PDB file of C-alpha atoms in Angstrom:
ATOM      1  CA  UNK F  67     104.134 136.481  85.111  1.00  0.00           C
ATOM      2  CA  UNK F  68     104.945 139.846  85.814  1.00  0.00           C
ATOM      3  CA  UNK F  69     101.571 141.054  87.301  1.00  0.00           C
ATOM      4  CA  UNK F  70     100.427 137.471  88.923  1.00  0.00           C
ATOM      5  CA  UNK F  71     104.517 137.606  90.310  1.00  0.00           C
ATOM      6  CA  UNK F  72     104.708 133.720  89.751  1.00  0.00           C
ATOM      7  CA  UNK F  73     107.057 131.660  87.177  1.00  0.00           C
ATOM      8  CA  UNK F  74     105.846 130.249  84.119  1.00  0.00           C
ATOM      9  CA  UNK F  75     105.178 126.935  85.255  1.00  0.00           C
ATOM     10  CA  UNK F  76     102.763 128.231  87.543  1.00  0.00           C
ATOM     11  CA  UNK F  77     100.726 130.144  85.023  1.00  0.00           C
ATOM     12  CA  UNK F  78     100.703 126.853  83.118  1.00  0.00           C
ATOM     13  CA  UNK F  79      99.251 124.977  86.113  1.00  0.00           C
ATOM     14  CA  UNK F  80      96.750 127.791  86.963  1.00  0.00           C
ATOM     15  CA  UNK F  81      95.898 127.328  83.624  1.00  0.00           C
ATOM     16  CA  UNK F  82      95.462 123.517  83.342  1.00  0.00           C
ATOM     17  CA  UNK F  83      93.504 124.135  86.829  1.00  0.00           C
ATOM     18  CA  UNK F  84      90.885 126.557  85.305  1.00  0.00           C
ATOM     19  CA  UNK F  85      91.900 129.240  88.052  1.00  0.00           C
ATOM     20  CA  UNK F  86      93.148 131.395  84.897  1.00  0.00           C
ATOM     21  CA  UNK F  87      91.526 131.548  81.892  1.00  0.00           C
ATOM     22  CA  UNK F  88      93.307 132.193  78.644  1.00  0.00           C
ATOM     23  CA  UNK F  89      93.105 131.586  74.532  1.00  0.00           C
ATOM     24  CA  UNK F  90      95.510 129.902  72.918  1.00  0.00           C
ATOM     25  CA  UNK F  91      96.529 131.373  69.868  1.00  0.00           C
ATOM     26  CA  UNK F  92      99.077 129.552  67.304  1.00  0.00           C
ATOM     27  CA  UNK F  93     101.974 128.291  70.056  1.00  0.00           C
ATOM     28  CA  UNK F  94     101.066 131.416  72.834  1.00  0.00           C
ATOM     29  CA  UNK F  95      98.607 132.224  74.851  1.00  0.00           C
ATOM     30  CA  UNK F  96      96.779 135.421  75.116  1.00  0.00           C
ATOM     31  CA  UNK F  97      95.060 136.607  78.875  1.00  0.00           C
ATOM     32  CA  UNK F  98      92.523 139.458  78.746  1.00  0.00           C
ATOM     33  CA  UNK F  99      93.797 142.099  80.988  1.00  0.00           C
ATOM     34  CA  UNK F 100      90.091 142.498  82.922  1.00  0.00           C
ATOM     35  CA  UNK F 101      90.460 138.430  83.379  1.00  0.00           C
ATOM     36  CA  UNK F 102      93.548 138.483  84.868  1.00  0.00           C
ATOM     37  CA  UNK F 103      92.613 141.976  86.990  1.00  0.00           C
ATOM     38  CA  UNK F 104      89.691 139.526  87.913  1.00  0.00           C
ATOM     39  CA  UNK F 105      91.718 136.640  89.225  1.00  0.00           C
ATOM     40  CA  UNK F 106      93.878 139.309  91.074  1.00  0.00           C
ATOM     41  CA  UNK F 107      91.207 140.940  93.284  1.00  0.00           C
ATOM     42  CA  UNK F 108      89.376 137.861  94.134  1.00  0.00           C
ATOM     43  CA  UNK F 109      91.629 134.521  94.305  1.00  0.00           C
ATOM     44  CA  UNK F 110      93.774 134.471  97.673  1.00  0.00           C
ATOM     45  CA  UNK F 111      97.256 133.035  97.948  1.00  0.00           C
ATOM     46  CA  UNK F 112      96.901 129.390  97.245  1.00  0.00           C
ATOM     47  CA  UNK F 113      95.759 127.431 100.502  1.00  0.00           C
ATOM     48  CA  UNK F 114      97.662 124.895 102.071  1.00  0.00           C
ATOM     49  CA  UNK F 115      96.831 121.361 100.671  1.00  0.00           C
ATOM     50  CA  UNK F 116      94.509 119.391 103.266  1.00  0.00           C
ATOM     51  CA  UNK F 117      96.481 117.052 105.749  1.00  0.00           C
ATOM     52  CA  UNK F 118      96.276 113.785 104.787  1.00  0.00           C
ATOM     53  CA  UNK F 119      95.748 112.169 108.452  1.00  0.00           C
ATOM     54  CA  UNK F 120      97.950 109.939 110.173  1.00  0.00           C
ATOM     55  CA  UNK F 121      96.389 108.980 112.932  1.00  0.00           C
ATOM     56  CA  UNK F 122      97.054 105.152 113.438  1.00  0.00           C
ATOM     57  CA  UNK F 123      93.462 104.133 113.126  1.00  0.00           C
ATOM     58  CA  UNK F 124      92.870 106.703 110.272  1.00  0.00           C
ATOM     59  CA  UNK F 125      96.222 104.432 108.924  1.00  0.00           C
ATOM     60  CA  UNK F 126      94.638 101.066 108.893  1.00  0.00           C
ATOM     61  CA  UNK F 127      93.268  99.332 106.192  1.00  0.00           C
ATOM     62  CA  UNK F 128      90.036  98.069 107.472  1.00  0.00           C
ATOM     63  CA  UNK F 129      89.005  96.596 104.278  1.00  0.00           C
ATOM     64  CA  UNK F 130      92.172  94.401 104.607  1.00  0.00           C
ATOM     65  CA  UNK F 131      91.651  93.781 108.084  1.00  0.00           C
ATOM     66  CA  UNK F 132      87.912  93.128 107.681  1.00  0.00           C
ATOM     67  CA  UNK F 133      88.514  90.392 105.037  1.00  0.00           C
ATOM     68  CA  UNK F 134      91.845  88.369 106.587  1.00  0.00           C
ATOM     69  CA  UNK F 135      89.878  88.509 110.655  1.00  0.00           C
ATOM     70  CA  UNK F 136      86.594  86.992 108.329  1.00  0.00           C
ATOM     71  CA  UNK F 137      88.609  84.266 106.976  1.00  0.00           C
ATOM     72  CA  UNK F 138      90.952  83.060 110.019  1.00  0.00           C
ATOM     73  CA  UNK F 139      87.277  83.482 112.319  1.00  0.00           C
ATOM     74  CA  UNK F 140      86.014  80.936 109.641  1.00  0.00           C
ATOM     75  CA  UNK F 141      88.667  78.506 109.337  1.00  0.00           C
ATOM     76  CA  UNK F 142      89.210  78.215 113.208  1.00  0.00           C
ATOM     77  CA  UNK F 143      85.651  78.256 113.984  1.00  0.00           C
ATOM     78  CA  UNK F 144      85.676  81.291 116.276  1.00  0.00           C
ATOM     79  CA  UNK F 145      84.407  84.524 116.621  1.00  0.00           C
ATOM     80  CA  UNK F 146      86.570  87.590 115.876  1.00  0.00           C
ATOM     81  CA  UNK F 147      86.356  90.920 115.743  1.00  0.00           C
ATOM     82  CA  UNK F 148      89.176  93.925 115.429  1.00  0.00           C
ATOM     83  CA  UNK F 149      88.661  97.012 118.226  1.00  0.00           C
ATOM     84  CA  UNK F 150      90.540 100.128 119.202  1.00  0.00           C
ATOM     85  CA  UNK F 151      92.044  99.972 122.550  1.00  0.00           C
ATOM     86  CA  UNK F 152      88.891 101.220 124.448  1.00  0.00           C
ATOM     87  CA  UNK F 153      86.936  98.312 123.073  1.00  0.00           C
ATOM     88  CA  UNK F 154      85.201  99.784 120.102  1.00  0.00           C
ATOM     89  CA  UNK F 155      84.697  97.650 117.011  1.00  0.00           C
ATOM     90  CA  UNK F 156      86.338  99.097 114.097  1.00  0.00           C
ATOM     91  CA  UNK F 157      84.683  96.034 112.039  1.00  0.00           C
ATOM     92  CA  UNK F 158      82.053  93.697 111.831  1.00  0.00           C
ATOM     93  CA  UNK F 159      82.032  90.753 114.018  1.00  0.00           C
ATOM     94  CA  UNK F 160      83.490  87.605 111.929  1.00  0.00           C
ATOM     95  CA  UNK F 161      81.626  84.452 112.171  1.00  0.00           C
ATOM     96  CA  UNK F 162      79.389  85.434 115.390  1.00  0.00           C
ATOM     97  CA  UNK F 163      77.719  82.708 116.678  1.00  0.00           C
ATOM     98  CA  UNK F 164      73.592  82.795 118.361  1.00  0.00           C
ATOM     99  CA  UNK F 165      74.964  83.407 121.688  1.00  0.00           C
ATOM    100  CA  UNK F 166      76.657  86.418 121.250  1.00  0.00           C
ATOM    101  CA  UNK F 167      74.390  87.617 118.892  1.00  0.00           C
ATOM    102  CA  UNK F 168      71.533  87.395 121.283  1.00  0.00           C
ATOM    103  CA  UNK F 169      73.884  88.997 123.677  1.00  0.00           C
ATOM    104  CA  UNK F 170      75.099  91.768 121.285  1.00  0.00           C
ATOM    105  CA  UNK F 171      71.520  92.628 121.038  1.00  0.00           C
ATOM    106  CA  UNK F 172      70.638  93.687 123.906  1.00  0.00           C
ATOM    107  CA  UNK F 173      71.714  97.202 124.729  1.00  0.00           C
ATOM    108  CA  UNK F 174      73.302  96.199 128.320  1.00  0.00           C
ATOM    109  CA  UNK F 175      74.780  92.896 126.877  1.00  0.00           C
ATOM    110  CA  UNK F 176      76.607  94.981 123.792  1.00  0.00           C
ATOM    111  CA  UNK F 177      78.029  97.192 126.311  1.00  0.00           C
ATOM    112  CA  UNK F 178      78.815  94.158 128.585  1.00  0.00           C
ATOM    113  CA  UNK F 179      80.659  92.813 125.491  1.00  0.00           C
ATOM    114  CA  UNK F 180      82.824  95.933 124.636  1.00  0.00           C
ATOM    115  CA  UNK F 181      84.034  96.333 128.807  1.00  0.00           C
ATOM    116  CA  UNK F 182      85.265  92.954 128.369  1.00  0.00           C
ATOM    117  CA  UNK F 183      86.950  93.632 125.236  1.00  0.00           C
ATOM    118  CA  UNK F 184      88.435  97.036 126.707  1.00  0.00           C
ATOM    119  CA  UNK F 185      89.256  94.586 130.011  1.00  0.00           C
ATOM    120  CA  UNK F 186      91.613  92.456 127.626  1.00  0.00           C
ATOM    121  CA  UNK F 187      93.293  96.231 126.193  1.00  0.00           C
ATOM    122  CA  UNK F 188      95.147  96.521 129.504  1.00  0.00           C
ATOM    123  CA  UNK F 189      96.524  92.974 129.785  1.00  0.00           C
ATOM    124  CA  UNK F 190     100.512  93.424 129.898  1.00  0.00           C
ATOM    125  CA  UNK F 191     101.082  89.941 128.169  1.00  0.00           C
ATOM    126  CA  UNK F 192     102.947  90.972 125.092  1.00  0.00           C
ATOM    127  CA  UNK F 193     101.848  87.094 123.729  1.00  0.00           C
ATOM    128  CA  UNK F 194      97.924  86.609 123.515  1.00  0.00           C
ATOM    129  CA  UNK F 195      96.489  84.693 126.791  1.00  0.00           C
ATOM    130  CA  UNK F 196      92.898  83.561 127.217  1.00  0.00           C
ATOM    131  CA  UNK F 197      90.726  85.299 129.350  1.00  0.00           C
ATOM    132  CA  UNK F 198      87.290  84.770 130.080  1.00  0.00           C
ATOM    133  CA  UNK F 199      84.461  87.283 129.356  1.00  0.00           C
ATOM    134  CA  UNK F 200      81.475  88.487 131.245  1.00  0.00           C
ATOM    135  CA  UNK F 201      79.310  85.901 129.973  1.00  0.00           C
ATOM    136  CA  UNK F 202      81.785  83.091 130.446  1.00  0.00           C
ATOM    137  CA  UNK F 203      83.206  82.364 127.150  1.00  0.00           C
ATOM    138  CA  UNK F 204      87.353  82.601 126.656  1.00  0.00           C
ATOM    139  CA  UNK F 205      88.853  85.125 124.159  1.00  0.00           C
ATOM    140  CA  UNK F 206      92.398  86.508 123.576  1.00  0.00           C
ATOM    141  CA  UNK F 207      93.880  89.486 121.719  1.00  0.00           C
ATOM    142  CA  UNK F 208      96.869  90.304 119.451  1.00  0.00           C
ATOM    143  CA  UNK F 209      97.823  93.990 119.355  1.00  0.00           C
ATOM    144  CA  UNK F 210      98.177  95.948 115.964  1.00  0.00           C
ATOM    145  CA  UNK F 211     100.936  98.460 116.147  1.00  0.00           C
ATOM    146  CA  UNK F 212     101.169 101.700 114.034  1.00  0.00           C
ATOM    147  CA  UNK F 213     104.216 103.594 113.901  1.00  0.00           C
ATOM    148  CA  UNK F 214     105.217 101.827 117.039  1.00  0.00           C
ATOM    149  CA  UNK F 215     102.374 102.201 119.288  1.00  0.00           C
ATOM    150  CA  UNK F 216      99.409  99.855 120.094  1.00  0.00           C
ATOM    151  CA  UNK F 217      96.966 101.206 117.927  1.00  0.00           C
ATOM    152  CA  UNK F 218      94.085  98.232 117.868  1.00  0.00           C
ATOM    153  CA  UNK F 219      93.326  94.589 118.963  1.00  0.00           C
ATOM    154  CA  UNK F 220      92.613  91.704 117.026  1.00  0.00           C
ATOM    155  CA  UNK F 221      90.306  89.560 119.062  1.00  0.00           C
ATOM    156  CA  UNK F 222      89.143  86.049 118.848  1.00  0.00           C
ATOM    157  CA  UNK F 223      86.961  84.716 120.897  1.00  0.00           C
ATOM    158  CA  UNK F 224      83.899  82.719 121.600  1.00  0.00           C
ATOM    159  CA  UNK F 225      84.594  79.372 122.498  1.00  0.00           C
ATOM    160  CA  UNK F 226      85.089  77.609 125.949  1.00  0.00           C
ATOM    161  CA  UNK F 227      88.387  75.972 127.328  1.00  0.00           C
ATOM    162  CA  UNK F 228      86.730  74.110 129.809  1.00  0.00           C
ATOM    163  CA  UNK F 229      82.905  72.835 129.055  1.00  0.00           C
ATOM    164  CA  UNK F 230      80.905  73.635 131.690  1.00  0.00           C
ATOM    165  CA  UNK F 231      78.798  71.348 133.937  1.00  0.00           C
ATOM    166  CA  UNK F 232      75.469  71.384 132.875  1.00  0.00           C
ATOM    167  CA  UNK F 233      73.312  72.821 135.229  1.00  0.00           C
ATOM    168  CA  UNK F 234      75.983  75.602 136.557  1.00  0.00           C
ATOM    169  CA  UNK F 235      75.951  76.790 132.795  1.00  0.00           C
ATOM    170  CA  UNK F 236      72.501  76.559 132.769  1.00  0.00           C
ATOM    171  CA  UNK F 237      71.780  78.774 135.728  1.00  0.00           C
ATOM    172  CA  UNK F 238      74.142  81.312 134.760  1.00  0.00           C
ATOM    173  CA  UNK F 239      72.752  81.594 131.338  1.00  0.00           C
ATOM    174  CA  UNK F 240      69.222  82.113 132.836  1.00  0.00           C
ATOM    175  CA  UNK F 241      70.915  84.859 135.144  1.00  0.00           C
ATOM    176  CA  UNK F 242      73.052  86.247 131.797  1.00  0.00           C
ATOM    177  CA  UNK F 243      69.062  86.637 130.115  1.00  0.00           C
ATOM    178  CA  UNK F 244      67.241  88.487 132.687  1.00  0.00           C
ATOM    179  CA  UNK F 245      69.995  90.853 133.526  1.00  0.00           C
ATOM    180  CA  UNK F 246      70.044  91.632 129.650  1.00  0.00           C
ATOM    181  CA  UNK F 247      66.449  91.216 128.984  1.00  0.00           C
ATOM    182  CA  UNK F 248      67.085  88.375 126.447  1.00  0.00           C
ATOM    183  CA  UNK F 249      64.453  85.217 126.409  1.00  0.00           C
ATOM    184  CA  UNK F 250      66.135  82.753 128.656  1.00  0.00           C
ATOM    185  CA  UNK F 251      65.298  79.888 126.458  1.00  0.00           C
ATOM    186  CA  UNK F 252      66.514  81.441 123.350  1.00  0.00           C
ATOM    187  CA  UNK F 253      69.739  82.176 125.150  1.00  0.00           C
ATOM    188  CA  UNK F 254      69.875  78.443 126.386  1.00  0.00           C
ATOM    189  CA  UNK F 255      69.274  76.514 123.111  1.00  0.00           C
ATOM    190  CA  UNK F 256      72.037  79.026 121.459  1.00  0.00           C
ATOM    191  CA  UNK F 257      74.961  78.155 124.358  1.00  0.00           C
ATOM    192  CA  UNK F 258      74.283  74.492 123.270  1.00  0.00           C
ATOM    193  CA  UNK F 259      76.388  75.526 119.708  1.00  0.00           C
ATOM    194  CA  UNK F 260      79.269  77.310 121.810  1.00  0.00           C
ATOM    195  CA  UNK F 261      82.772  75.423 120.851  1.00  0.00           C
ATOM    196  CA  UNK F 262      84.928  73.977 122.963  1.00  0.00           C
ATOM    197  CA  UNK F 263      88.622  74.375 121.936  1.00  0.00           C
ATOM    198  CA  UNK F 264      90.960  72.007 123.359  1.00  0.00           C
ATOM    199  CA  UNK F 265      94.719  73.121 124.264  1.00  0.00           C
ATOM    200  CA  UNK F 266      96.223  72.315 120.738  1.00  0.00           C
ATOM    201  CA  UNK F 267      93.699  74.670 119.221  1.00  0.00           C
ATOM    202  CA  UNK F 268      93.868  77.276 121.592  1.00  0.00           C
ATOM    203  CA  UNK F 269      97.674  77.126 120.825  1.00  0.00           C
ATOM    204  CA  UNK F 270      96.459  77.286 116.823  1.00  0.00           C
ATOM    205  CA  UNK F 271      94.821  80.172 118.162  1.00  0.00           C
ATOM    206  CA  UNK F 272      97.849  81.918 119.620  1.00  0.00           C
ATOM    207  CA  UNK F 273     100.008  81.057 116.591  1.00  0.00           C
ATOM    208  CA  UNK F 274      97.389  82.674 113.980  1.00  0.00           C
ATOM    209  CA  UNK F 275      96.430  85.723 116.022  1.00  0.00           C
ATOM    210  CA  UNK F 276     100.282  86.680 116.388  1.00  0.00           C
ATOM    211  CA  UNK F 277     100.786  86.272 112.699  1.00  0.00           C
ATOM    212  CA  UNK F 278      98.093  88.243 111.577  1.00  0.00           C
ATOM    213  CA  UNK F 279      98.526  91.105 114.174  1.00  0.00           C
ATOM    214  CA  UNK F 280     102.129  91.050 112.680  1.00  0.00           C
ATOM    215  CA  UNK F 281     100.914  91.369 108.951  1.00  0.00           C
ATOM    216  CA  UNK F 282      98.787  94.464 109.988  1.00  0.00           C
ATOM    217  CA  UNK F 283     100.805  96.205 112.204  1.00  0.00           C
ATOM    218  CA  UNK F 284     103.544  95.779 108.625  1.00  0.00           C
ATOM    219  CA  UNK F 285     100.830  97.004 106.886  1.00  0.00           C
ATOM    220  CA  UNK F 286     100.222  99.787 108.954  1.00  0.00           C
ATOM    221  CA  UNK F 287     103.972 100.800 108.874  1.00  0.00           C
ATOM    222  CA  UNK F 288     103.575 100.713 104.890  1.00  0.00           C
ATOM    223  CA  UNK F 289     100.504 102.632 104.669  1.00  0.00           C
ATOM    224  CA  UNK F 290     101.609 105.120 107.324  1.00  0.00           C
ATOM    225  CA  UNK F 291     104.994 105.539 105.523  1.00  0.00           C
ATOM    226  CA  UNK F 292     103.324 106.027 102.326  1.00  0.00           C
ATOM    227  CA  UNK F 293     100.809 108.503 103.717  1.00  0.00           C
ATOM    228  CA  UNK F 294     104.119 110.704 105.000  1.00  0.00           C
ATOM    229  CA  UNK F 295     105.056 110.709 101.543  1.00  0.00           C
ATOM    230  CA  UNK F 296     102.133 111.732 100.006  1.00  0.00           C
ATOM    231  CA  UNK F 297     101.745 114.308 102.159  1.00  0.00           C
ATOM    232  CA  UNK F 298     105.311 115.577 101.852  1.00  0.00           C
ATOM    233  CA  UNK F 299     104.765 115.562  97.922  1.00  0.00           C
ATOM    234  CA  UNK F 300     101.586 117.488  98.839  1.00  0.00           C
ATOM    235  CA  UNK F 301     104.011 120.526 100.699  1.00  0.00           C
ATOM    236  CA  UNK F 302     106.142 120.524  97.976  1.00  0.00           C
ATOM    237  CA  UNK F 303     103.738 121.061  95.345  1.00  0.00           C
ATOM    238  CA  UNK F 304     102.161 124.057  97.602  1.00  0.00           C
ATOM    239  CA  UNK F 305     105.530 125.609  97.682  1.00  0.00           C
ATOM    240  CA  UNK F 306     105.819 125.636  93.796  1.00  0.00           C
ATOM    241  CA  UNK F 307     102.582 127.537  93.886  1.00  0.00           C
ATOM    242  CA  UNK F 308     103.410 129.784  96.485  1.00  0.00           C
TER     243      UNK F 308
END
């Protein structure tokens, strides 16, 4: 204690650390001198612990949020997918249907896709309200909040409010595939399986996307909270050491 200038509960956790070797004889424990001269010239004062981050999308539990958007994109027969607020997926698209996978495919249409979905990140409405993407279809967004900031979107999507008469939906489509580079037929036969959601599913819509963008913006506060905690323990265990 005397020559490392620490207590005796530190010795006792350098030793359960391997940092300081020693022999236990009977109930004490014996340190060679040249092992302990060793530790001395070459281990510095102990180093900070590592951060644990808190950044609110380093806070989210996308495992969680990957498996609750899968299941309400299945039950409501939508398309959903969860994105920072510049548009970037931070999962995998939930129940995609064959026209936006054709359109996620192409490089221009994928980038089409996330301006639309970084379009809807600016939209005051604190309630989600349908808007309608570059290729035509409706989607709205419920925000997930970490310590009290917007943090991500949920986003559901793919559907129409209002089918579309035939042949203006057809000669958009075949516009939609040559400015993406997608076969125009492909494209066609897929918008055939597109949903239309009438107003009391829309409102289904609203109502599930607001109670899920609740749950994870609690379970953001949780995990964020916890995190702080951790990481205070963390300090406070470096002090001891110190």
């Amino acid at each position: 204690q005397e020559l490392l200038q620490v207590d005796r509960t530190t010795v006792y956790r350098m030793l359960k650390d391997g940092r300081l070797p020693g022999v236990k004889v009977g109930k004490q424990w014996r340190f060679h001198r040249e092992a302990v001269n060793q530790f001395l010239s070459t281990d510095p004062q102990p180093s900070p612990p590592a951060r644990i981050s808190q950044e609110p999308l380093d806070v989210l539990p996308l495992p969680c949020i990957q498996a609750m958007q899968d299941v309400c994109a299945e039950m409501a027969n939508i398309g959903a997918v969860t994105t920072d607020l510049d548009g970037r997926p931070l999962t995998t698209i939930s129940n995609c249907g064959r026209f936006c996978q054709l359109m996620l495919s192409s490089e221009s249409g994928y980038a089409a896709c996330q301006s639309s979905w970084q379009k809807i990140a600016g939209q005051q409405d604190v309630q989600p309200r349908f808007l309608t993407c570059h290729a035509g279809l409706q989607y709205a967004r419920a925000h997930i909040k970490v310590n009290g900031q917007n943090s991500a979107m949920l986003i559901a999507g793919q559907f129409y409010t209002i089918p579309p008469a035939a042949e203006d939906a057809e000669k958009r489509i075949r516009q939609l595939a040559k400015q993406h580079n997608i076969d125009p037929n492909n494209l066609l036969d897929a918008s055939h399986d597109i949903p239309f959601l009438d107003a009391r599913s829309r409102a289904e819509i609203t109502n599930w996307l607001n109670k899920v963008g609740g749950a994870l913006s609690q379970i953001g506060r949780e995990r964020a909270d916890l995190i702080g905690r951790l990481q205070r323990i963390a300090e406070m265990s470096s002090l001891e050491t110190a």
